[in-house]
Amino acid sequence: MNYKNKITSLCILLVALLLSPTLSEAQKVKSKPAKATTAQAQPVTSAKSLLWEISGNGLKQPSYLYGTYHLLNSSFLNTVPEVMERFMESRGVVVETEVDSAKMMQLGAKMVMPDNKLSNLLSKEDYALVDEEIKTQFGFELSMADQMKPMTLLLMLSLKDYQRMEVLKEYTGQPLDMYFASYNRRSKKKVSTLETMEQQFDILYNHHPLDKQAEQLVSYVKNKETAMQMSDKLVQLYFDKDLAGMWALSHEYNELTGGGDMTYIADDRNKDWMTKLPAIMKEQSTFIAVGAMHLPGENGLLQLLQRAGYTVKPLQ
């Protein structure tokens, strides 16, 4: 594989990781939940469902909200026929973004730091620690990646962690979100996106300063075994359709890996998406496929939809 193809492949994988429930969507609850004003104002987030019907508030036809796991492949959908039924009957689909391979090389520039080096960001002890982990996992020395942003290496290590999970290896095909979008493209049905690839790469690589990214990288390596155990548990919670359990565990993971205030990765994006979704759903029945960790919480899509006047109902 030549250098260009390696960069392209890596970018695709990192886009997939953006909404990985443990690493990227964990967030802290900073305020008390809003008080319910009606019997239906509080969504049944304790219901073990990843699939929700959205109705009311002037919608002529219901739309559907489905929480995906971005590294889970499409043959998994054979085990959830109720999801495929709602997807097939919907006239359009919404996904977070679509991968444009033509932009990969340009976006790959966001993954590096031409004016800095990891050896400047890490202490000698921490550099040696990360170096050993990189050599163990990938077979090259950290000096070969000295100008990669710490977040790049953190995502590479996290992806390696996910790739070892046997339960994910059972399923083949495309990642769920990619499958939904590509199916509708082939079927000449509408595909809407909530963000551009540029926006997602900026979220990954430009939100935290480099020294904060370096702290997160070292924290991940130091706590790897516990992080892997949490990742295993989180995947199982997803298969159990347990949004409340995923929400609680994601907070623990965020504390463990030094994520800090992560409201920008979920809360802020959810609120932005709610400026776009009402018009899309009003136009036609739509299947909305986003990372599962965007559904629960005070500023999760379930509560935001209810506060906007919609009725949400679990379908699993």
PDB file of C-alpha atoms in Angstrom:
ATOM      1  CA  MET A   1       0.000   0.000   0.000  1.00  0.00           C
ATOM      2  CA  ASN A   2       1.489   3.375  -0.988  1.00  0.00           C
ATOM      3  CA  TYR A   3       1.690   6.401   1.284  1.00  0.00           C
ATOM      4  CA  LYS A   4      -1.402   8.086  -0.193  1.00  0.00           C
ATOM      5  CA  ASN A   5      -3.520   4.976   0.299  1.00  0.00           C
ATOM      6  CA  LYS A   6      -2.265   4.576   3.859  1.00  0.00           C
ATOM      7  CA  ILE A   7      -3.291   8.137   4.713  1.00  0.00           C
ATOM      8  CA  THR A   8      -6.686   7.677   3.034  1.00  0.00           C
ATOM      9  CA  SER A   9      -7.368   4.433   4.901  1.00  0.00           C
ATOM     10  CA  LEU A  10      -6.337   5.971   8.199  1.00  0.00           C
ATOM     11  CA  CYS A  11      -8.595   8.973   7.670  1.00  0.00           C
ATOM     12  CA  ILE A  12     -11.568   6.722   6.944  1.00  0.00           C
ATOM     13  CA  LEU A  13     -10.956   4.788  10.145  1.00  0.00           C
ATOM     14  CA  LEU A  14     -10.585   7.952  12.189  1.00  0.00           C
ATOM     15  CA  VAL A  15     -13.849   9.345  10.852  1.00  0.00           C
ATOM     16  CA  ALA A  16     -15.470   6.083  11.947  1.00  0.00           C
ATOM     17  CA  LEU A  17     -13.982   6.532  15.393  1.00  0.00           C
ATOM     18  CA  LEU A  18     -15.306  10.054  15.812  1.00  0.00           C
ATOM     19  CA  LEU A  19     -18.524   8.787  17.299  1.00  0.00           C
ATOM     20  CA  SER A  20     -17.088   5.803  19.098  1.00  0.00           C
ATOM     21  CA  PRO A  21     -19.163   5.780  22.305  1.00  0.00           C
ATOM     22  CA  THR A  22     -16.246   5.464  24.704  1.00  0.00           C
ATOM     23  CA  LEU A  23     -13.518   7.680  23.335  1.00  0.00           C
ATOM     24  CA  SER A  24     -15.330  10.470  21.603  1.00  0.00           C
ATOM     25  CA  GLU A  25     -18.869  10.753  22.887  1.00  0.00           C
ATOM     26  CA  ALA A  26     -18.310  10.445  26.605  1.00  0.00           C
ATOM     27  CA  GLN A  27     -19.319  13.625  28.347  1.00  0.00           C
ATOM     28  CA  LYS A  28     -19.913  15.047  31.819  1.00  0.00           C
ATOM     29  CA  VAL A  29     -23.295  16.128  33.109  1.00  0.00           C
ATOM     30  CA  LYS A  30     -22.781  19.710  34.194  1.00  0.00           C
ATOM     31  CA  SER A  31     -26.275  20.701  35.284  1.00  0.00           C
ATOM     32  CA  LYS A  32     -29.420  19.204  36.771  1.00  0.00           C
ATOM     33  CA  PRO A  33     -31.995  17.751  34.375  1.00  0.00           C
ATOM     34  CA  ALA A  34     -34.778  20.077  33.341  1.00  0.00           C
ATOM     35  CA  LYS A  35     -37.970  19.552  35.293  1.00  0.00           C
ATOM     36  CA  ALA A  36     -40.694  17.717  33.398  1.00  0.00           C
ATOM     37  CA  THR A  37     -43.694  19.898  32.599  1.00  0.00           C
ATOM     38  CA  THR A  38     -46.058  17.156  31.447  1.00  0.00           C
ATOM     39  CA  ALA A  39     -46.450  13.425  31.926  1.00  0.00           C
ATOM     40  CA  GLN A  40     -44.707  12.869  28.613  1.00  0.00           C
ATOM     41  CA  ALA A  41     -41.967  15.479  28.981  1.00  0.00           C
ATOM     42  CA  GLN A  42     -39.410  12.975  30.291  1.00  0.00           C
ATOM     43  CA  PRO A  43     -38.438  10.308  27.731  1.00  0.00           C
ATOM     44  CA  VAL A  44     -38.332   6.695  28.836  1.00  0.00           C
ATOM     45  CA  THR A  45     -34.548   6.482  28.494  1.00  0.00           C
ATOM     46  CA  SER A  46     -34.610   3.517  30.857  1.00  0.00           C
ATOM     47  CA  ALA A  47     -36.362   1.584  28.090  1.00  0.00           C
ATOM     48  CA  LYS A  48     -33.916  -0.792  26.457  1.00  0.00           C
ATOM     49  CA  SER A  49     -34.283   0.437  22.928  1.00  0.00           C
ATOM     50  CA  LEU A  50     -31.980   1.900  20.295  1.00  0.00           C
ATOM     51  CA  LEU A  51     -34.881   2.549  17.909  1.00  0.00           C
ATOM     52  CA  TRP A  52     -37.406   5.316  18.612  1.00  0.00           C
ATOM     53  CA  GLU A  53     -40.457   6.634  16.785  1.00  0.00           C
ATOM     54  CA  ILE A  54     -40.823  10.407  16.478  1.00  0.00           C
ATOM     55  CA  SER A  55     -44.340  11.754  15.944  1.00  0.00           C
ATOM     56  CA  GLY A  56     -46.558  14.731  16.706  1.00  0.00           C
ATOM     57  CA  ASN A  57     -45.679  18.419  16.539  1.00  0.00           C
ATOM     58  CA  GLY A  58     -47.169  18.742  13.053  1.00  0.00           C
ATOM     59  CA  LEU A  59     -45.539  15.683  11.475  1.00  0.00           C
ATOM     60  CA  LYS A  60     -47.809  14.044   8.922  1.00  0.00           C
ATOM     61  CA  GLN A  61     -45.825  10.800   9.116  1.00  0.00           C
ATOM     62  CA  PRO A  62     -43.566   9.489  11.867  1.00  0.00           C
ATOM     63  CA  SER A  63     -39.802   9.523  11.566  1.00  0.00           C
ATOM     64  CA  TYR A  64     -37.401   7.177  13.339  1.00  0.00           C
ATOM     65  CA  LEU A  65     -34.266   7.708  15.411  1.00  0.00           C
ATOM     66  CA  TYR A  66     -31.751   4.853  15.588  1.00  0.00           C
ATOM     67  CA  GLY A  67     -28.606   4.794  17.704  1.00  0.00           C
ATOM     68  CA  THR A  68     -25.743   3.185  15.803  1.00  0.00           C
ATOM     69  CA  TYR A  69     -22.354   1.819  16.783  1.00  0.00           C
ATOM     70  CA  HIS A  70     -19.993   3.178  14.164  1.00  0.00           C
ATOM     71  CA  LEU A  71     -17.609   0.221  14.073  1.00  0.00           C
ATOM     72  CA  LEU A  72     -20.388  -2.368  13.841  1.00  0.00           C
ATOM     73  CA  ASN A  73     -20.979  -3.785  10.366  1.00  0.00           C
ATOM     74  CA  SER A  74     -24.234  -4.076   8.485  1.00  0.00           C
ATOM     75  CA  SER A  75     -24.855  -7.838   8.756  1.00  0.00           C
ATOM     76  CA  PHE A  76     -25.823  -7.037  12.361  1.00  0.00           C
ATOM     77  CA  LEU A  77     -29.052  -5.614  10.942  1.00  0.00           C
ATOM     78  CA  ASN A  78     -30.173  -9.169  10.167  1.00  0.00           C
ATOM     79  CA  THR A  79     -30.632  -9.578  13.926  1.00  0.00           C
ATOM     80  CA  VAL A  80     -32.876  -6.511  14.291  1.00  0.00           C
ATOM     81  CA  PRO A  81     -35.631  -6.799  11.628  1.00  0.00           C
ATOM     82  CA  GLU A  82     -37.644  -4.046  13.310  1.00  0.00           C
ATOM     83  CA  VAL A  83     -34.850  -1.599  12.465  1.00  0.00           C
ATOM     84  CA  MET A  84     -34.726  -2.626   8.824  1.00  0.00           C
ATOM     85  CA  GLU A  85     -38.514  -2.431   8.574  1.00  0.00           C
ATOM     86  CA  ARG A  86     -38.547   1.218   9.666  1.00  0.00           C
ATOM     87  CA  PHE A  87     -35.522   2.040   7.534  1.00  0.00           C
ATOM     88  CA  MET A  88     -37.083   0.547   4.415  1.00  0.00           C
ATOM     89  CA  GLU A  89     -40.430   2.296   4.887  1.00  0.00           C
ATOM     90  CA  SER A  90     -38.799   5.711   5.425  1.00  0.00           C
ATOM     91  CA  ARG A  91     -38.440   7.958   2.402  1.00  0.00           C
ATOM     92  CA  GLY A  92     -35.126   9.483   3.449  1.00  0.00           C
ATOM     93  CA  VAL A  93     -32.184   8.895   5.754  1.00  0.00           C
ATOM     94  CA  VAL A  94     -30.090  11.231   7.885  1.00  0.00           C
ATOM     95  CA  VAL A  95     -26.514  10.354   8.883  1.00  0.00           C
ATOM     96  CA  GLU A  96     -23.879  12.385  10.661  1.00  0.00           C
ATOM     97  CA  THR A  97     -21.595  12.665   7.634  1.00  0.00           C
ATOM     98  CA  GLU A  98     -20.548  10.845   4.477  1.00  0.00           C
ATOM     99  CA  VAL A  99     -16.950   9.927   3.732  1.00  0.00           C
ATOM    100  CA  ASP A 100     -15.575  11.659   0.640  1.00  0.00           C
ATOM    101  CA  SER A 101     -12.339   9.908  -0.309  1.00  0.00           C
ATOM    102  CA  ALA A 102     -11.404  12.809  -2.613  1.00  0.00           C
ATOM    103  CA  LYS A 103     -10.974  15.032   0.436  1.00  0.00           C
ATOM    104  CA  MET A 104      -8.938  12.580   2.493  1.00  0.00           C
ATOM    105  CA  MET A 105      -5.455  13.834   1.665  1.00  0.00           C
ATOM    106  CA  GLN A 106      -6.463  17.413   2.392  1.00  0.00           C
ATOM    107  CA  LEU A 107      -8.059  16.455   5.687  1.00  0.00           C
ATOM    108  CA  GLY A 108      -5.082  14.292   6.571  1.00  0.00           C
ATOM    109  CA  ALA A 109      -3.138  17.514   7.094  1.00  0.00           C
ATOM    110  CA  LYS A 110      -5.228  18.126  10.222  1.00  0.00           C
ATOM    111  CA  MET A 111      -3.748  14.972  11.775  1.00  0.00           C
ATOM    112  CA  VAL A 112      -0.182  16.277  11.913  1.00  0.00           C
ATOM    113  CA  MET A 113       1.641  19.179  13.603  1.00  0.00           C
ATOM    114  CA  PRO A 114       4.361  20.460  11.265  1.00  0.00           C
ATOM    115  CA  ASP A 115       5.585  23.005  13.822  1.00  0.00           C
ATOM    116  CA  ASN A 116       5.799  20.725  16.844  1.00  0.00           C
ATOM    117  CA  LYS A 117       6.859  17.244  17.930  1.00  0.00           C
ATOM    118  CA  LEU A 118       5.637  14.623  20.374  1.00  0.00           C
ATOM    119  CA  SER A 119       9.111  14.603  21.884  1.00  0.00           C
ATOM    120  CA  ASN A 120       8.518  18.236  22.860  1.00  0.00           C
ATOM    121  CA  LEU A 121       5.080  17.570  24.324  1.00  0.00           C
ATOM    122  CA  LEU A 122       5.870  14.502  26.430  1.00  0.00           C
ATOM    123  CA  SER A 123       8.281  14.024  29.301  1.00  0.00           C
ATOM    124  CA  LYS A 124      11.057  11.478  28.722  1.00  0.00           C
ATOM    125  CA  GLU A 125       9.221   8.960  30.904  1.00  0.00           C
ATOM    126  CA  ASP A 126       5.895   9.426  29.155  1.00  0.00           C
ATOM    127  CA  TYR A 127       7.533   9.391  25.723  1.00  0.00           C
ATOM    128  CA  ALA A 128       9.167   6.058  26.546  1.00  0.00           C
ATOM    129  CA  LEU A 129       5.826   4.692  27.758  1.00  0.00           C
ATOM    130  CA  VAL A 130       3.990   5.679  24.584  1.00  0.00           C
ATOM    131  CA  ASP A 131       6.920   4.552  22.430  1.00  0.00           C
ATOM    132  CA  GLU A 132       6.751   1.049  23.900  1.00  0.00           C
ATOM    133  CA  GLU A 133       3.002   0.856  23.330  1.00  0.00           C
ATOM    134  CA  ILE A 134       3.309   2.030  19.713  1.00  0.00           C
ATOM    135  CA  LYS A 135       6.056  -0.507  19.025  1.00  0.00           C
ATOM    136  CA  THR A 136       3.996  -3.292  20.601  1.00  0.00           C
ATOM    137  CA  GLN A 137       0.816  -2.464  18.707  1.00  0.00           C
ATOM    138  CA  PHE A 138       2.142  -1.309  15.332  1.00  0.00           C
ATOM    139  CA  GLY A 139       5.750  -2.406  15.063  1.00  0.00           C
ATOM    140  CA  PHE A 140       7.344   1.004  14.538  1.00  0.00           C
ATOM    141  CA  GLU A 141       9.065   3.450  16.844  1.00  0.00           C
ATOM    142  CA  LEU A 142       7.347   6.605  18.032  1.00  0.00           C
ATOM    143  CA  SER A 143      10.097   8.690  16.430  1.00  0.00           C
ATOM    144  CA  MET A 144       8.605   7.765  13.046  1.00  0.00           C
ATOM    145  CA  ALA A 145       5.368   9.498  14.083  1.00  0.00           C
ATOM    146  CA  ASP A 146       6.934  12.386  15.987  1.00  0.00           C
ATOM    147  CA  GLN A 147       4.896  15.013  14.159  1.00  0.00           C
ATOM    148  CA  MET A 148       1.553  13.249  14.367  1.00  0.00           C
ATOM    149  CA  LYS A 149      -0.868  14.996  16.691  1.00  0.00           C
ATOM    150  CA  PRO A 150      -1.334  13.081  19.961  1.00  0.00           C
ATOM    151  CA  MET A 151      -5.018  12.607  19.102  1.00  0.00           C
ATOM    152  CA  THR A 152      -4.024  10.736  15.942  1.00  0.00           C
ATOM    153  CA  LEU A 153      -2.072   8.191  17.952  1.00  0.00           C
ATOM    154  CA  LEU A 154      -4.785   7.977  20.581  1.00  0.00           C
ATOM    155  CA  LEU A 155      -7.370   7.127  17.927  1.00  0.00           C
ATOM    156  CA  MET A 156      -5.054   4.595  16.304  1.00  0.00           C
ATOM    157  CA  LEU A 157      -4.585   2.829  19.649  1.00  0.00           C
ATOM    158  CA  SER A 158      -8.301   2.965  20.369  1.00  0.00           C
ATOM    159  CA  LEU A 159      -9.102   1.465  16.978  1.00  0.00           C
ATOM    160  CA  LYS A 160      -6.607  -1.330  17.641  1.00  0.00           C
ATOM    161  CA  ASP A 161      -8.463  -1.978  20.870  1.00  0.00           C
ATOM    162  CA  TYR A 162     -11.786  -2.304  19.057  1.00  0.00           C
ATOM    163  CA  GLN A 163     -10.331  -4.561  16.365  1.00  0.00           C
ATOM    164  CA  ARG A 164      -9.521  -7.237  18.933  1.00  0.00           C
ATOM    165  CA  MET A 165     -13.185  -7.632  19.952  1.00  0.00           C
ATOM    166  CA  GLU A 166     -14.481 -10.967  18.723  1.00  0.00           C
ATOM    167  CA  VAL A 167     -18.096  -9.850  19.024  1.00  0.00           C
ATOM    168  CA  LEU A 168     -17.511  -7.137  16.417  1.00  0.00           C
ATOM    169  CA  LYS A 169     -15.690  -9.532  14.103  1.00  0.00           C
ATOM    170  CA  GLU A 170     -18.856 -11.641  13.806  1.00  0.00           C
ATOM    171  CA  TYR A 171     -20.483  -9.081  11.540  1.00  0.00           C
ATOM    172  CA  THR A 172     -19.503  -8.253   7.968  1.00  0.00           C
ATOM    173  CA  GLY A 173     -20.363  -5.610   5.416  1.00  0.00           C
ATOM    174  CA  GLN A 174     -20.197  -1.836   5.712  1.00  0.00           C
ATOM    175  CA  PRO A 175     -20.288   0.163   8.957  1.00  0.00           C
ATOM    176  CA  LEU A 176     -23.931   0.791   9.856  1.00  0.00           C
ATOM    177  CA  ASP A 177     -24.026   4.507   9.071  1.00  0.00           C
ATOM    178  CA  MET A 178     -22.249   4.020   5.758  1.00  0.00           C
ATOM    179  CA  TYR A 179     -24.610   1.186   4.864  1.00  0.00           C
ATOM    180  CA  PHE A 180     -27.738   3.284   5.432  1.00  0.00           C
ATOM    181  CA  ALA A 181     -26.424   6.150   3.314  1.00  0.00           C
ATOM    182  CA  SER A 182     -25.109   3.992   0.467  1.00  0.00           C
ATOM    183  CA  TYR A 183     -28.329   1.935   0.320  1.00  0.00           C
ATOM    184  CA  ASN A 184     -30.403   5.082  -0.094  1.00  0.00           C
ATOM    185  CA  ARG A 185     -27.999   6.428  -2.711  1.00  0.00           C
ATOM    186  CA  ARG A 186     -28.418   3.243  -4.743  1.00  0.00           C
ATOM    187  CA  SER A 187     -32.188   3.370  -4.237  1.00  0.00           C
ATOM    188  CA  LYS A 188     -32.392   7.008  -5.362  1.00  0.00           C
ATOM    189  CA  LYS A 189     -33.813   7.973  -1.965  1.00  0.00           C
ATOM    190  CA  LYS A 190     -32.829  11.149  -0.165  1.00  0.00           C
ATOM    191  CA  VAL A 191     -29.672  11.236   1.987  1.00  0.00           C
ATOM    192  CA  SER A 192     -29.115  14.173   4.353  1.00  0.00           C
ATOM    193  CA  THR A 193     -26.022  14.827   6.442  1.00  0.00           C
ATOM    194  CA  LEU A 194     -25.766  16.764   9.682  1.00  0.00           C
ATOM    195  CA  GLU A 195     -22.085  17.682   9.405  1.00  0.00           C
ATOM    196  CA  THR A 196     -19.274  17.884   6.890  1.00  0.00           C
ATOM    197  CA  MET A 197     -16.091  15.858   7.139  1.00  0.00           C
ATOM    198  CA  GLU A 198     -14.214  19.113   7.712  1.00  0.00           C
ATOM    199  CA  GLN A 199     -16.359  19.831  10.764  1.00  0.00           C
ATOM    200  CA  GLN A 200     -15.759  16.380  12.186  1.00  0.00           C
ATOM    201  CA  PHE A 201     -11.996  16.553  11.690  1.00  0.00           C
ATOM    202  CA  ASP A 202     -11.926  19.961  13.360  1.00  0.00           C
ATOM    203  CA  ILE A 203     -13.796  18.498  16.326  1.00  0.00           C
ATOM    204  CA  LEU A 204     -11.209  15.751  16.601  1.00  0.00           C
ATOM    205  CA  TYR A 205      -7.997  17.627  16.015  1.00  0.00           C
ATOM    206  CA  ASN A 206      -8.511  21.309  16.690  1.00  0.00           C
ATOM    207  CA  HIS A 207     -10.711  21.571  19.766  1.00  0.00           C
ATOM    208  CA  HIS A 208      -8.146  20.607  22.413  1.00  0.00           C
ATOM    209  CA  PRO A 209      -4.675  22.202  22.437  1.00  0.00           C
ATOM    210  CA  LEU A 210      -1.784  19.863  21.759  1.00  0.00           C
ATOM    211  CA  ASP A 211      -0.685  19.670  25.391  1.00  0.00           C
ATOM    212  CA  LYS A 212      -4.172  18.512  26.406  1.00  0.00           C
ATOM    213  CA  GLN A 213      -4.142  15.907  23.638  1.00  0.00           C
ATOM    214  CA  ALA A 214      -0.789  14.698  24.918  1.00  0.00           C
ATOM    215  CA  GLU A 215      -2.221  14.296  28.425  1.00  0.00           C
ATOM    216  CA  GLN A 216      -5.091  12.223  27.057  1.00  0.00           C
ATOM    217  CA  LEU A 217      -2.735  10.003  25.063  1.00  0.00           C
ATOM    218  CA  VAL A 218      -0.568   9.256  28.088  1.00  0.00           C
ATOM    219  CA  SER A 219      -3.631   8.689  30.290  1.00  0.00           C
ATOM    220  CA  TYR A 220      -5.021   6.198  27.777  1.00  0.00           C
ATOM    221  CA  VAL A 221      -1.774   4.216  27.655  1.00  0.00           C
ATOM    222  CA  LYS A 222      -1.392   4.193  31.447  1.00  0.00           C
ATOM    223  CA  ASN A 223      -4.978   3.005  31.943  1.00  0.00           C
ATOM    224  CA  LYS A 224      -5.187   0.743  28.913  1.00  0.00           C
ATOM    225  CA  GLU A 225      -6.255  -2.470  30.644  1.00  0.00           C
ATOM    226  CA  THR A 226      -9.111  -0.808  32.495  1.00  0.00           C
ATOM    227  CA  ALA A 227     -10.084   1.112  29.363  1.00  0.00           C
ATOM    228  CA  MET A 228     -10.240  -2.133  27.376  1.00  0.00           C
ATOM    229  CA  GLN A 229     -12.462  -3.718  30.014  1.00  0.00           C
ATOM    230  CA  MET A 230     -14.789  -0.716  29.851  1.00  0.00           C
ATOM    231  CA  SER A 231     -14.830  -0.900  26.060  1.00  0.00           C
ATOM    232  CA  ASP A 232     -15.855  -4.554  26.225  1.00  0.00           C
ATOM    233  CA  LYS A 233     -18.622  -3.728  28.684  1.00  0.00           C
ATOM    234  CA  LEU A 234     -19.822  -0.807  26.590  1.00  0.00           C
ATOM    235  CA  VAL A 235     -20.156  -2.959  23.479  1.00  0.00           C
ATOM    236  CA  GLN A 236     -22.202  -5.458  25.458  1.00  0.00           C
ATOM    237  CA  LEU A 237     -24.421  -2.682  26.774  1.00  0.00           C
ATOM    238  CA  TYR A 238     -25.002  -1.620  23.174  1.00  0.00           C
ATOM    239  CA  PHE A 239     -26.081  -5.130  22.219  1.00  0.00           C
ATOM    240  CA  ASP A 240     -28.353  -5.062  25.278  1.00  0.00           C
ATOM    241  CA  LYS A 241     -29.846  -1.790  23.938  1.00  0.00           C
ATOM    242  CA  ASP A 242     -29.089  -0.215  27.330  1.00  0.00           C
ATOM    243  CA  LEU A 243     -28.722   3.515  26.696  1.00  0.00           C
ATOM    244  CA  ALA A 244     -28.806   4.368  30.400  1.00  0.00           C
ATOM    245  CA  GLY A 245     -26.017   1.894  31.104  1.00  0.00           C
ATOM    246  CA  MET A 246     -23.926   3.226  28.216  1.00  0.00           C
ATOM    247  CA  TRP A 247     -24.447   6.778  29.430  1.00  0.00           C
ATOM    248  CA  ALA A 248     -23.256   5.968  32.952  1.00  0.00           C
ATOM    249  CA  LEU A 249     -20.249   3.950  31.784  1.00  0.00           C
ATOM    250  CA  SER A 250     -19.170   6.626  29.307  1.00  0.00           C
ATOM    251  CA  HIS A 251     -18.788   9.071  32.200  1.00  0.00           C
ATOM    252  CA  GLU A 252     -16.502   6.613  34.001  1.00  0.00           C
ATOM    253  CA  TYR A 253     -14.443   6.125  30.859  1.00  0.00           C
ATOM    254  CA  ASN A 254     -14.116   9.846  30.339  1.00  0.00           C
ATOM    255  CA  GLU A 255     -12.797  10.298  33.873  1.00  0.00           C
ATOM    256  CA  LEU A 256     -10.355   7.427  33.420  1.00  0.00           C
ATOM    257  CA  THR A 257      -8.843   8.729  30.191  1.00  0.00           C
ATOM    258  CA  GLY A 258      -8.756  12.398  31.156  1.00  0.00           C
ATOM    259  CA  GLY A 259     -11.284  13.566  28.599  1.00  0.00           C
ATOM    260  CA  GLY A 260     -12.320  16.621  30.589  1.00  0.00           C
ATOM    261  CA  ASP A 261     -15.394  18.585  29.568  1.00  0.00           C
ATOM    262  CA  MET A 262     -16.701  16.776  26.484  1.00  0.00           C
ATOM    263  CA  THR A 263     -19.958  18.671  26.009  1.00  0.00           C
ATOM    264  CA  TYR A 264     -18.631  19.962  22.679  1.00  0.00           C
ATOM    265  CA  ILE A 265     -18.589  16.437  21.260  1.00  0.00           C
ATOM    266  CA  ALA A 266     -22.212  15.576  22.018  1.00  0.00           C
ATOM    267  CA  ASP A 267     -24.322  18.303  23.672  1.00  0.00           C
ATOM    268  CA  ASP A 268     -23.305  21.109  21.331  1.00  0.00           C
ATOM    269  CA  ARG A 269     -23.635  18.941  18.260  1.00  0.00           C
ATOM    270  CA  ASN A 270     -27.050  17.624  19.343  1.00  0.00           C
ATOM    271  CA  LYS A 271     -28.321  21.180  19.740  1.00  0.00           C
ATOM    272  CA  ASP A 272     -26.977  22.097  16.316  1.00  0.00           C
ATOM    273  CA  TRP A 273     -28.605  19.051  14.765  1.00  0.00           C
ATOM    274  CA  MET A 274     -31.941  20.070  16.276  1.00  0.00           C
ATOM    275  CA  THR A 275     -31.827  23.210  14.127  1.00  0.00           C
ATOM    276  CA  LYS A 276     -31.826  20.952  11.049  1.00  0.00           C
ATOM    277  CA  LEU A 277     -33.885  17.872  11.900  1.00  0.00           C
ATOM    278  CA  PRO A 278     -37.374  19.456  12.240  1.00  0.00           C
ATOM    279  CA  ALA A 279     -37.425  20.673   8.627  1.00  0.00           C
ATOM    280  CA  ILE A 280     -36.117  17.335   7.349  1.00  0.00           C
ATOM    281  CA  MET A 281     -38.758  15.353   9.261  1.00  0.00           C
ATOM    282  CA  LYS A 282     -41.537  17.739   8.220  1.00  0.00           C
ATOM    283  CA  GLU A 283     -40.704  17.155   4.567  1.00  0.00           C
ATOM    284  CA  GLN A 284     -40.998  13.361   4.706  1.00  0.00           C
ATOM    285  CA  SER A 285     -40.710  10.286   6.912  1.00  0.00           C
ATOM    286  CA  THR A 286     -37.009  10.018   7.736  1.00  0.00           C
ATOM    287  CA  PHE A 287     -34.734   7.420   9.312  1.00  0.00           C
ATOM    288  CA  ILE A 288     -32.151   9.227  11.480  1.00  0.00           C
ATOM    289  CA  ALA A 289     -29.041   7.135  12.139  1.00  0.00           C
ATOM    290  CA  VAL A 290     -26.559   8.681  14.594  1.00  0.00           C
ATOM    291  CA  GLY A 291     -24.204   7.353  17.252  1.00  0.00           C
ATOM    292  CA  ALA A 292     -26.104   5.819  20.164  1.00  0.00           C
ATOM    293  CA  MET A 293     -24.539   8.140  22.736  1.00  0.00           C
ATOM    294  CA  HIS A 294     -26.292  11.085  21.088  1.00  0.00           C
ATOM    295  CA  LEU A 295     -29.643   9.752  22.327  1.00  0.00           C
ATOM    296  CA  PRO A 296     -29.545   9.781  26.183  1.00  0.00           C
ATOM    297  CA  GLY A 297     -28.805  12.551  28.660  1.00  0.00           C
ATOM    298  CA  GLU A 298     -30.245  15.944  29.473  1.00  0.00           C
ATOM    299  CA  ASN A 299     -29.129  17.313  26.114  1.00  0.00           C
ATOM    300  CA  GLY A 300     -29.475  14.048  24.230  1.00  0.00           C
ATOM    301  CA  LEU A 301     -31.684  13.939  21.165  1.00  0.00           C
ATOM    302  CA  LEU A 302     -34.504  12.125  22.974  1.00  0.00           C
ATOM    303  CA  GLN A 303     -34.992  14.928  25.470  1.00  0.00           C
ATOM    304  CA  LEU A 304     -34.328  17.675  22.946  1.00  0.00           C
ATOM    305  CA  LEU A 305     -36.995  16.226  20.669  1.00  0.00           C
ATOM    306  CA  GLN A 306     -39.485  16.065  23.517  1.00  0.00           C
ATOM    307  CA  ARG A 307     -38.726  19.586  24.635  1.00  0.00           C
ATOM    308  CA  ALA A 308     -39.364  20.672  21.040  1.00  0.00           C
ATOM    309  CA  GLY A 309     -42.876  19.185  21.257  1.00  0.00           C
ATOM    310  CA  TYR A 310     -42.411  15.780  19.613  1.00  0.00           C
ATOM    311  CA  THR A 311     -43.543  12.463  21.029  1.00  0.00           C
ATOM    312  CA  VAL A 312     -40.821   9.810  21.200  1.00  0.00           C
ATOM    313  CA  LYS A 313     -41.631   6.149  21.719  1.00  0.00           C
ATOM    314  CA  PRO A 314     -39.293   3.136  22.039  1.00  0.00           C
ATOM    315  CA  LEU A 315     -39.786   0.445  19.388  1.00  0.00           C
ATOM    316  CA  GLN A 316     -37.592  -2.368  20.741  1.00  0.00           C
TER     317      GLN A 316
END
